[in-house]
Short mmCIF file of C-alpha atoms in Angstrom, two decimals:
data_model
loop_
_atom_site.label_atom_id
_atom_site.label_comp_id
_atom_site.label_asym_id
_atom_site.label_seq_id
_atom_site.Cartn_x
_atom_site.Cartn_y
_atom_site.Cartn_z
CA MET A 1 -17.99 -19.57 15.24
CA THR A 2 -20.98 -17.28 15.62
CA SER A 3 -20.52 -13.57 16.20
CA ASP A 4 -22.18 -12.07 19.29
CA LEU A 5 -21.93 -8.45 18.14
CA PRO A 6 -21.80 -6.66 14.81
CA VAL A 7 -18.30 -5.88 13.58
CA LEU A 8 -17.65 -2.81 11.44
CA ARG A 9 -16.13 -4.06 8.19
CA PRO A 10 -15.10 -2.22 5.03
CA ASP A 11 -18.14 -3.48 3.11
CA ALA A 12 -20.44 -2.05 5.82
CA LEU A 13 -19.11 1.52 5.61
CA ASN A 14 -21.04 4.43 4.20
CA HIS A 15 -19.82 5.93 0.93
CA ALA A 16 -17.82 8.77 2.48
CA ASP A 17 -16.00 6.54 4.98
CA LEU A 18 -15.26 3.94 2.31
CA ALA A 19 -13.76 6.64 0.07
CA HIS A 20 -11.54 7.72 2.95
CA LEU A 21 -10.58 4.12 3.67
CA CYS A 22 -9.36 3.74 0.08
CA ARG A 23 -7.02 6.70 0.57
CA GLU A 24 -5.82 5.17 3.83
CA TYR A 25 -5.16 1.81 2.18
CA LEU A 26 -3.10 3.39 -0.59
CA LEU A 27 -1.06 5.34 1.94
CA ALA A 28 -0.71 2.22 4.10
CA GLY A 29 0.83 0.41 1.14
CA HIS A 30 3.42 3.15 0.80
CA LEU A 31 4.30 2.88 4.49
CA ILE A 32 5.29 -0.76 3.93
CA ASP A 33 8.47 0.45 2.29
CA ARG A 34 9.17 2.89 5.13
CA ALA A 35 8.67 0.15 7.72
CA ALA A 36 11.44 -1.99 6.25
CA MET A 37 14.07 0.26 4.75
CA GLY A 38 15.24 1.66 8.07
CA HIS A 39 16.12 -1.85 9.20
CA ILE A 40 18.02 -2.51 5.98
CA ILE A 41 20.05 0.66 6.47
CA GLY A 42 20.76 -0.26 10.08
CA THR A 43 21.83 -3.80 9.25
CA HIS A 44 23.38 -3.60 5.78
CA GLY A 45 24.05 0.08 5.18
CA ALA A 46 22.46 2.71 2.95
CA GLY A 47 23.94 1.15 -0.17
CA ALA A 48 21.76 -1.93 0.22
CA VAL A 49 18.54 0.07 0.07
CA ALA A 50 18.67 0.78 -3.65
CA ASP A 51 19.18 -2.81 -4.77
CA VAL A 52 16.38 -4.15 -2.56
CA ALA A 53 13.95 -1.34 -3.39
CA ILE A 54 14.50 -1.69 -7.14
CA ASP A 55 13.78 -5.42 -7.06
CA GLU A 56 10.87 -4.90 -4.68
CA TRP A 57 9.01 -2.29 -6.78
CA MET A 58 9.96 -3.67 -10.20
CA GLY A 59 8.64 -7.05 -9.14
CA ALA A 60 5.32 -5.84 -7.76
CA SER A 61 4.40 -2.72 -9.71
CA PRO A 62 3.88 -4.21 -13.21
CA VAL A 63 1.81 -7.04 -11.72
CA TYR A 64 -0.51 -4.96 -9.57
CA THR A 65 -0.86 -2.31 -12.28
CA ALA A 66 -2.43 -4.96 -14.52
CA ARG A 67 -4.74 -5.98 -11.64
CA THR A 68 -5.94 -2.40 -11.17
CA GLN A 69 -6.70 -2.01 -14.87
CA ARG A 70 -8.79 -5.18 -14.88
CA ALA A 71 -10.63 -4.29 -11.69
CA LEU A 72 -11.62 -0.79 -12.82
CA GLY A 73 -12.32 -1.55 -16.45
CA PHE A 74 -9.69 0.54 -18.18
CA GLY A 75 -6.78 -0.45 -20.32
CA GLY A 76 -4.79 0.34 -23.41
CA ASP A 77 -1.26 1.21 -24.33
CA ASP A 78 -1.45 5.00 -24.27
CA VAL A 79 -0.19 7.65 -21.87
CA GLU A 80 -3.63 8.16 -20.38
CA THR A 81 -3.81 4.53 -19.30
CA MET A 82 -0.44 4.83 -17.56
CA PHE A 83 -1.52 7.92 -15.66
CA LYS A 84 -4.81 6.34 -14.54
CA GLY A 85 -2.90 3.43 -13.07
CA MET A 86 -0.56 5.76 -11.21
CA GLN A 87 -3.53 7.52 -9.62
CA ILE A 88 -4.54 4.26 -7.88
CA ASP A 89 -1.14 2.95 -6.84
CA ILE A 90 0.42 2.43 -3.41
CA GLY A 91 3.61 3.82 -4.94
CA ALA A 92 1.81 7.13 -5.43
CA PRO A 93 -0.84 7.52 -2.69
CA PRO A 94 -3.08 10.51 -3.45
CA GLU A 95 -1.93 13.86 -2.07
CA PHE A 96 0.99 12.33 -0.16
CA LEU A 97 2.59 12.02 -3.59
CA ASP A 98 0.67 14.79 -5.29
CA PHE A 99 0.96 13.93 -8.97
CA ARG A 100 -0.37 16.49 -11.44
CA PHE A 101 -0.93 14.86 -14.84
CA VAL A 102 -1.28 16.37 -18.30
CA VAL A 103 -2.01 14.27 -21.40
CA HIS A 104 -0.93 15.94 -24.66
CA ASP A 105 -1.89 13.06 -26.94
CA ALA A 106 -1.86 9.26 -26.94
CA THR A 107 1.94 9.11 -26.93
CA HIS A 108 2.97 12.23 -25.00
CA GLY A 109 2.32 13.51 -21.52
CA GLU A 110 3.95 14.98 -18.47
CA PHE A 111 3.55 15.12 -14.73
CA THR A 112 4.84 17.08 -11.79
CA LEU A 113 4.81 16.35 -8.08
CA ALA A 114 3.47 19.35 -6.25
CA HIS A 115 4.26 17.49 -3.04
CA CYS A 116 6.34 14.34 -2.57
CA GLY A 117 6.00 12.81 0.87
CA ALA A 118 8.75 10.35 0.04
CA LEU A 119 11.10 13.27 -0.53
CA MET A 120 10.02 14.85 2.76
CA ASP A 121 11.03 11.59 4.46
CA VAL A 122 14.54 11.39 3.02
CA GLU A 123 15.61 15.03 2.61
CA PRO A 124 16.53 15.30 6.31
CA ILE A 125 18.80 12.25 5.93
CA GLY A 126 20.97 14.01 3.38
CA GLU A 127 21.63 14.54 -0.31
CA GLU A 128 23.13 11.10 -0.86
CA MET A 129 19.92 9.38 0.19
CA VAL A 130 17.85 11.81 -1.90
CA HIS A 131 19.94 10.95 -4.96
CA THR A 132 19.56 7.23 -4.21
CA MET A 133 15.77 7.52 -4.12
CA CYS A 134 15.16 10.09 -6.86
CA HIS A 135 17.73 8.80 -9.35
CA THR A 136 19.05 5.30 -8.64
CA ILE A 137 15.68 3.86 -7.59
CA GLU A 138 13.25 6.03 -9.57
CA ASP A 139 14.80 5.52 -13.00
CA PRO A 140 14.11 1.79 -13.31
CA THR A 141 10.98 1.66 -11.13
CA PHE A 142 9.16 4.57 -12.80
CA GLU A 143 9.87 2.93 -16.13
CA ALA A 144 8.61 -0.44 -14.91
CA THR A 145 5.30 1.17 -13.93
CA ALA A 146 4.92 2.98 -17.25
CA CYS A 147 5.99 0.02 -19.34
CA ALA A 148 3.36 -2.17 -17.71
CA SER A 149 1.00 -0.31 -20.06
CA ASN A 150 3.36 0.15 -23.00
CA PRO A 151 6.82 -1.46 -23.25
CA ARG A 152 8.04 1.40 -25.42
CA ALA A 153 7.23 4.13 -22.93
CA ARG A 154 10.14 6.26 -21.81
CA LEU A 155 10.30 8.79 -18.99
CA ALA A 156 12.67 11.74 -18.83
CA ALA A 157 13.24 14.10 -15.93
CA VAL A 158 12.97 17.82 -16.66
CA HIS A 159 14.18 18.34 -13.11
CA ARG A 160 14.22 16.34 -9.92
CA PRO A 161 15.85 16.38 -6.47
CA PRO A 162 18.21 17.08 -4.91
CA ARG A 163 16.41 20.41 -5.06
CA VAL A 164 18.27 23.48 -6.25
CA PRO A 165 17.35 25.87 -4.78
CA ALA A 166 16.48 23.97 -1.61
CA ASP A 167 12.83 25.05 -1.71
CA ARG A 168 12.27 24.41 -5.42
CA MET A 169 8.69 23.71 -6.43
CA PRO A 170 7.25 21.54 -7.81
CA HIS A 171 9.39 18.81 -6.32
CA CYS A 172 9.99 17.17 -9.69
CA HIS A 173 8.83 17.31 -13.32
CA TRP A 174 8.83 14.44 -15.82
CA THR A 175 7.85 13.87 -19.43
CA VAL A 176 6.50 10.62 -20.84
CA GLU A 177 6.82 9.56 -24.47
CA ILE A 178 5.89 6.37 -26.28
CA ARG A 179 8.48 5.80 -28.98
CA ASP A 180 8.52 3.35 -31.86
CA ASP A 181 12.28 3.68 -32.28
CA VAL A 182 13.25 2.12 -28.94
CA GLU A 183 13.53 -1.50 -27.91
CA ALA A 184 10.49 -2.89 -26.14
CA TRP A 185 10.99 -3.17 -22.39
CA GLU A 186 10.94 -6.71 -21.04
CA LEU A 187 9.10 -7.69 -17.88
CA PRO A 188 11.69 -8.00 -15.09
CA ALA A 189 12.47 -11.45 -13.73
CA ALA A 190 11.09 -10.35 -10.34
CA ALA A 191 7.71 -9.58 -11.93
CA ARG A 192 7.68 -12.78 -13.99
CA ALA A 193 8.09 -14.68 -10.72
CA LEU A 194 4.84 -13.16 -9.43
CA GLU A 195 2.59 -12.71 -12.45
CA GLN A 196 1.00 -16.18 -12.32
CA CYS A 197 0.52 -16.45 -8.56
CA ARG A 198 -2.91 -16.21 -6.94
CA ALA A 199 -2.08 -12.76 -5.56
CA ALA A 200 -1.74 -11.60 -9.16
CA THR A 201 -4.79 -13.37 -10.56
CA ILE A 202 -7.47 -13.78 -7.88
CA ASP A 203 -10.65 -11.84 -8.64
CA LEU A 204 -11.81 -9.64 -5.76
CA ALA A 205 -14.44 -7.47 -7.46
CA ARG A 206 -17.89 -7.66 -5.90
CA TRP A 207 -20.10 -5.77 -8.29
CA GLY A 208 -23.65 -4.88 -7.32
CA LEU A 209 -26.15 -2.25 -8.29
CA SER A 210 -24.79 0.86 -6.56
CA ASP A 211 -25.26 3.98 -8.65
CA ASP A 212 -23.74 6.55 -6.26
CA GLY A 213 -20.74 7.30 -8.48
CA ARG A 214 -18.78 6.09 -11.45
CA GLY A 215 -18.67 2.32 -11.60
CA ASP A 216 -15.32 2.08 -13.36
CA TYR A 217 -12.52 4.25 -14.72
CA ALA A 218 -13.31 3.93 -18.41
CA GLY A 219 -13.35 7.20 -20.28
CA PRO A 220 -10.97 10.15 -20.08
CA LEU A 221 -8.39 10.72 -17.37
CA ASP A 222 -9.68 12.87 -14.51
CA ALA A 223 -6.69 14.95 -13.49
CA ASP A 224 -8.40 15.83 -10.20
CA LEU A 225 -9.69 12.36 -9.38
CA ARG A 226 -11.32 11.94 -5.97
CA MET A 227 -12.23 8.64 -4.38
CA GLU A 228 -15.68 10.06 -3.68
CA ASP A 229 -16.30 10.19 -7.45
CA PHE A 230 -16.50 6.37 -7.55
CA SER A 231 -19.53 4.26 -6.68
CA THR A 232 -19.66 2.15 -3.54
CA ASP A 233 -18.98 -0.99 -5.59
CA ALA A 234 -16.01 0.59 -7.33
CA LEU A 235 -14.63 1.80 -4.00
CA SER A 236 -14.90 -1.74 -2.63
CA ALA A 237 -12.89 -2.91 -5.63
CA ILE A 238 -10.27 -0.19 -5.07
CA ALA A 239 -9.97 -1.10 -1.38
CA GLY A 240 -9.42 -4.73 -2.29
CA GLU A 241 -6.90 -3.88 -4.97
CA ALA A 242 -4.94 -1.60 -2.62
CA THR A 243 -4.55 -4.42 -0.12
CA MET A 244 -3.52 -6.83 -2.89
CA GLN A 245 -0.95 -4.30 -4.10
CA SER A 246 0.46 -4.36 -0.57
CA HIS A 247 0.68 -8.16 -0.48
CA LEU A 248 2.42 -8.23 -3.84
CA LEU A 249 4.90 -5.62 -2.62
CA VAL A 250 5.58 -7.66 0.51
CA ALA A 251 6.04 -10.81 -1.58
CA SER A 252 8.48 -9.02 -3.86
CA PHE A 253 10.36 -7.57 -0.88
CA TRP A 254 10.55 -11.00 0.75
CA ARG A 255 12.06 -12.52 -2.40
CA ALA A 256 14.59 -9.70 -2.71
CA ILE A 257 15.74 -10.09 0.90
CA GLU A 258 15.87 -13.89 0.84
CA ALA A 259 17.91 -13.90 -2.39
CA ARG A 260 20.52 -11.62 -0.81
CA TYR A 261 20.59 -12.52 2.86
CA GLY A 262 18.88 -15.89 3.29
CA ALA A 263 15.55 -17.25 4.44
CA GLU A 264 16.00 -16.66 8.17
CA HIS A 265 16.90 -13.01 7.69
CA ALA A 266 13.94 -12.55 5.36
CA VAL A 267 11.54 -13.80 8.05
CA ASP A 268 13.09 -11.41 10.58
CA LEU A 269 12.90 -8.36 8.32
CA VAL A 270 9.36 -9.10 7.09
CA THR A 271 8.26 -9.58 10.71
CA ARG A 272 9.66 -6.16 11.58
CA GLN A 273 8.04 -4.69 8.49
CA PHE A 274 4.61 -6.16 9.34
CA ARG A 275 4.83 -5.08 12.97
CA GLY A 276 5.80 -1.54 12.02
CA VAL A 277 3.03 -1.12 9.46
CA ALA A 278 0.53 -2.85 11.74
CA GLY A 279 0.89 -0.24 14.45
CA ALA A 280 1.37 2.82 12.25
CA VAL A 281 -1.69 2.09 10.10
CA ALA A 282 -3.82 1.11 13.11
CA ARG A 283 -2.93 4.47 14.63
CA ARG A 284 -4.24 6.26 11.55
CA LEU A 285 -7.43 4.17 11.43
CA GLN A 286 -8.03 4.73 15.14
CA ARG A 287 -7.76 8.48 14.68
CA TRP A 288 -10.36 8.43 11.91
CA PHE A 289 -12.91 5.93 13.26
CA GLY A 290 -12.40 6.34 17.02
CA PHE A 291 -12.78 2.65 17.92
CA GLU A 292 -13.54 2.05 21.59
CA ALA A 293 -11.65 -0.33 23.89
CA SER A 294 -14.45 -2.87 23.69
CA PRO A 295 -14.85 -6.26 21.99
CA ASP A 296 -16.58 -4.76 18.95
CA GLY A 297 -14.10 -1.87 18.86
CA PHE A 298 -11.08 -4.18 18.79
CA ALA A 299 -12.78 -6.48 16.28
CA SER A 300 -13.72 -3.58 14.01
CA LEU A 301 -10.17 -2.21 13.94
CA LEU A 302 -8.78 -5.65 13.11
CA ALA A 303 -11.42 -6.24 10.42
CA MET A 304 -10.61 -2.84 8.89
CA HIS A 305 -6.82 -3.24 8.95
CA PRO A 306 -5.39 -3.76 5.43
CA GLY A 307 -2.72 -6.11 6.79
CA LEU A 308 -5.39 -8.77 7.31
CA GLY A 309 -7.30 -8.26 4.08
CA PRO A 310 -8.65 -9.05 1.64
CA ASP A 311 -10.14 -12.07 3.39
CA ARG A 312 -10.77 -13.84 0.08
CA TYR A 313 -6.99 -14.06 -0.34
CA THR A 314 -5.57 -14.03 3.19
CA GLY A 315 -8.15 -16.17 5.00
CA TRP A 316 -8.35 -13.83 7.99
CA SER A 317 -11.64 -13.23 9.78
CA VAL A 318 -12.63 -11.35 12.92
CA GLU A 319 -15.66 -11.95 15.12
CA VAL A 320 -16.89 -11.13 18.61
CA VAL A 321 -17.41 -14.42 20.40
CA GLY A 322 -18.19 -14.98 24.06
CA GLY A 323 -17.67 -11.31 24.81
CA SER A 324 -14.20 -11.14 23.23
CA ALA A 325 -12.76 -10.16 19.85
CA VAL A 326 -11.39 -13.28 18.17
CA VAL A 327 -9.10 -13.33 15.14
CA THR A 328 -8.96 -16.48 13.02
CA GLN A 329 -6.53 -17.39 10.28
CA ARG A 330 -7.81 -20.09 7.92
CA TRP A 331 -6.35 -21.91 4.96
CA ALA A 332 -6.62 -19.60 1.94
CA PRO A 333 -4.82 -18.84 -1.33
CA ALA A 334 -2.19 -16.83 0.57
CA THR A 335 -1.17 -19.93 2.52
CA ASP A 336 -0.99 -22.29 -0.46
CA ALA A 337 2.39 -23.97 -0.79
CA GLY A 338 2.96 -22.54 -4.26
CA GLU A 339 2.25 -18.93 -3.35
CA PRO A 340 5.00 -16.38 -2.72
CA ARG A 341 5.42 -15.69 0.98
CA THR A 342 3.65 -12.70 2.52
CA TRP A 343 2.60 -11.63 6.01
CA ALA A 344 0.00 -14.43 6.17
CA THR A 345 2.81 -17.03 6.07
CA LEU A 346 4.90 -15.59 8.90
CA PRO A 347 5.36 -17.74 12.00
CA ALA A 348 2.52 -17.47 14.52
CA ASP A 349 4.63 -15.63 17.09
CA SER A 350 5.54 -13.01 14.47
CA ILE A 351 1.88 -12.53 13.60
CA THR A 352 1.02 -12.24 17.30
CA THR A 353 3.33 -9.24 17.74
CA ALA A 354 1.79 -7.53 14.69
CA LEU A 355 -1.73 -8.09 16.02
CA ASP A 356 -0.58 -6.72 19.39
CA ALA A 357 0.66 -3.60 17.62
CA MET A 358 -2.76 -3.13 16.00
CA VAL A 359 -4.94 -3.42 19.09
CA GLY A 360 -2.42 -1.49 21.17
CA GLU A 361 -3.41 1.64 19.27
CA ILE A 362 -6.83 1.47 20.94
CA ASP A 363 -5.60 0.58 24.41
CA ARG A 364 -1.97 0.04 25.45
CA ARG A 365 -3.05 -2.79 27.74
CA ALA A 366 -4.52 -4.80 24.87
CA ARG A 367 -2.80 -7.88 23.51
CA CYS A 368 -3.70 -10.85 21.29
CA VAL A 369 -3.40 -14.18 23.08
CA PRO A 370 -3.03 -17.34 20.96
CA LEU A 371 -5.78 -19.88 21.56
CA VAL A 372 -5.28 -23.62 21.83
CA ASP A 373 -5.76 -25.35 18.48
CA ASP A 374 -9.24 -26.85 18.22
CA GLY A 375 -8.27 -29.27 15.50
CA GLY A 376 -8.97 -26.90 12.65
CA THR A 377 -12.51 -28.16 12.14
CA ASP A 378 -13.41 -24.99 10.27
CA GLY A 379 -10.15 -24.80 8.34
CA ALA A 380 -8.48 -22.68 11.01
CA ILE A 381 -4.70 -22.51 11.17
CA ALA A 382 -4.58 -20.35 14.30
CA ARG A 383 -6.72 -18.16 16.50
CA TRP A 384 -6.12 -15.24 18.85
CA ARG A 385 -8.31 -13.54 21.46
CA VAL A 386 -7.94 -9.89 22.39
CA GLU A 387 -7.43 -9.44 26.13
CA LEU A 388 -6.64 -6.51 28.40
CA GLY A 389 -3.58 -6.88 30.59
CA ASP A 390 -2.89 -5.06 33.83
CA GLU A 391 -0.10 -2.81 32.58
CA PRO A 392 0.14 -0.65 29.45
CA ARG A 393 2.92 -1.48 27.01
CA ARG A 394 4.98 1.01 25.04
CA ARG A 395 4.90 1.07 21.26
CA HIS A 396 7.29 -1.41 19.73
CA ASP A 397 10.48 0.04 18.24
CA ASP A 398 9.41 -1.21 14.81
CA VAL A 399 6.26 0.92 15.02
CA LEU A 400 8.27 3.94 16.18
CA MET A 401 10.62 3.51 13.23
CA THR A 402 7.66 3.53 10.81
CA LEU A 403 6.22 6.62 12.47
CA PHE A 404 9.27 8.60 11.37
CA SER A 405 7.62 8.87 7.95
CA THR A 406 5.66 12.04 7.34
CA GLY A 407 2.95 9.69 6.07
CA ALA A 408 2.22 8.64 9.65
CA ASP A 409 0.54 11.96 10.41
CA PHE A 410 -0.35 13.09 6.90
CA ARG A 411 -3.79 14.65 6.54
CA PHE A 412 -5.80 14.41 3.34
CA GLU A 413 -7.26 17.74 2.27
CA ARG A 414 -8.93 17.20 -1.10
CA VAL A 415 -11.90 15.28 0.24
CA GLY A 416 -15.30 15.06 -1.43
CA GLN A 417 -16.48 14.95 -5.00
CA ARG A 418 -14.63 17.12 -7.47
CA THR A 419 -16.21 20.54 -7.89
CA ALA A 420 -13.72 22.33 -10.11
CA ALA A 421 -10.88 21.49 -12.45
CA ARG A 422 -7.42 21.57 -10.99
CA PRO A 423 -4.96 24.10 -12.47
CA ALA A 424 -2.42 22.88 -14.98
CA PRO A 425 0.97 21.74 -13.58
CA GLU A 426 3.34 24.44 -12.50
CA GLY A 427 6.23 25.23 -14.78
CA SER A 428 9.65 23.77 -14.38
#
């Protein structure tokens, strides 16, 4: 299929917009969890959240942490390496989870959270849910992230929520120590199930000759890291890695749900998750880029949406053909029979509702209409065309549930290249 009009894609953005897109992709990955957990609470009760979330993050985090290290050319088994990975992690999107890191030496460090958007989401629910997130879930999942760099790393809370007093700042304070006298942590079974899949191993880096920033993250930790400090090529790698982190998190979530509640329920919950994130993230992208209700506007939003990328893994493509935005899903690593299931493997009608949620953030009348199969001559599995209906449609309830997160309207403030060192973490 030949495109009639140019489509704005991540690799066509200027440096400043690409840096912003990386922040958006990291925050989008965090919203995945918010899009699903409300449904788990509603269906299975608050007690089910902890078990699912622990398996979800412990399965994905060690695997995508290793990907990030490879993509940005840093590694090692010291505290600094751990902290670098946490700075580029959908579990800790910049500013929304405002980590402040201090490295004392190779085996000792600490961090505080000057702002924790996750805490802002659950504090209104009550102290029990805060304890579930900040104790029951954080203890094993923080350790899984740290131990991806060193299996003898141990984290200890100096203080953490529930906050006493209620306005205590910073929100939490942790120390990290690598100890020779403790048993080496073993990779969780959930992570072992993912570490050899294509989502864990596929190479997305597209290195060129850009010299408009640092090309990797070798060297010392930058405690005030900004996306703008990286080169265009490095930012492209970060964008790709953020979307792969999301797919690995979805795959891990899918496995956790299916193991507990069965395959049919897993499809239902992942559909709701995808639909919720699809609309909430499209809303954020629309606010930043201001896409118009036109074929190239719809196509550009779809091409920019992290739920459809990276194309090298998911097989999604977007073009403007015959005066309409057309979305195509082709055979790709994500659809291989041996791959863990992610959004790309949902039934076509589930995908249709997620695509509708995306384009609906430009124009409420917009919808994605499945096209008749043309025989798959170009490897296509399915196609959709964006059309405008006569009547506007309200946001889907799954999108509204995701919008409850403070991340839906969060505004990044530390934008631009770093000009001054950040102050040391506040005291406990």
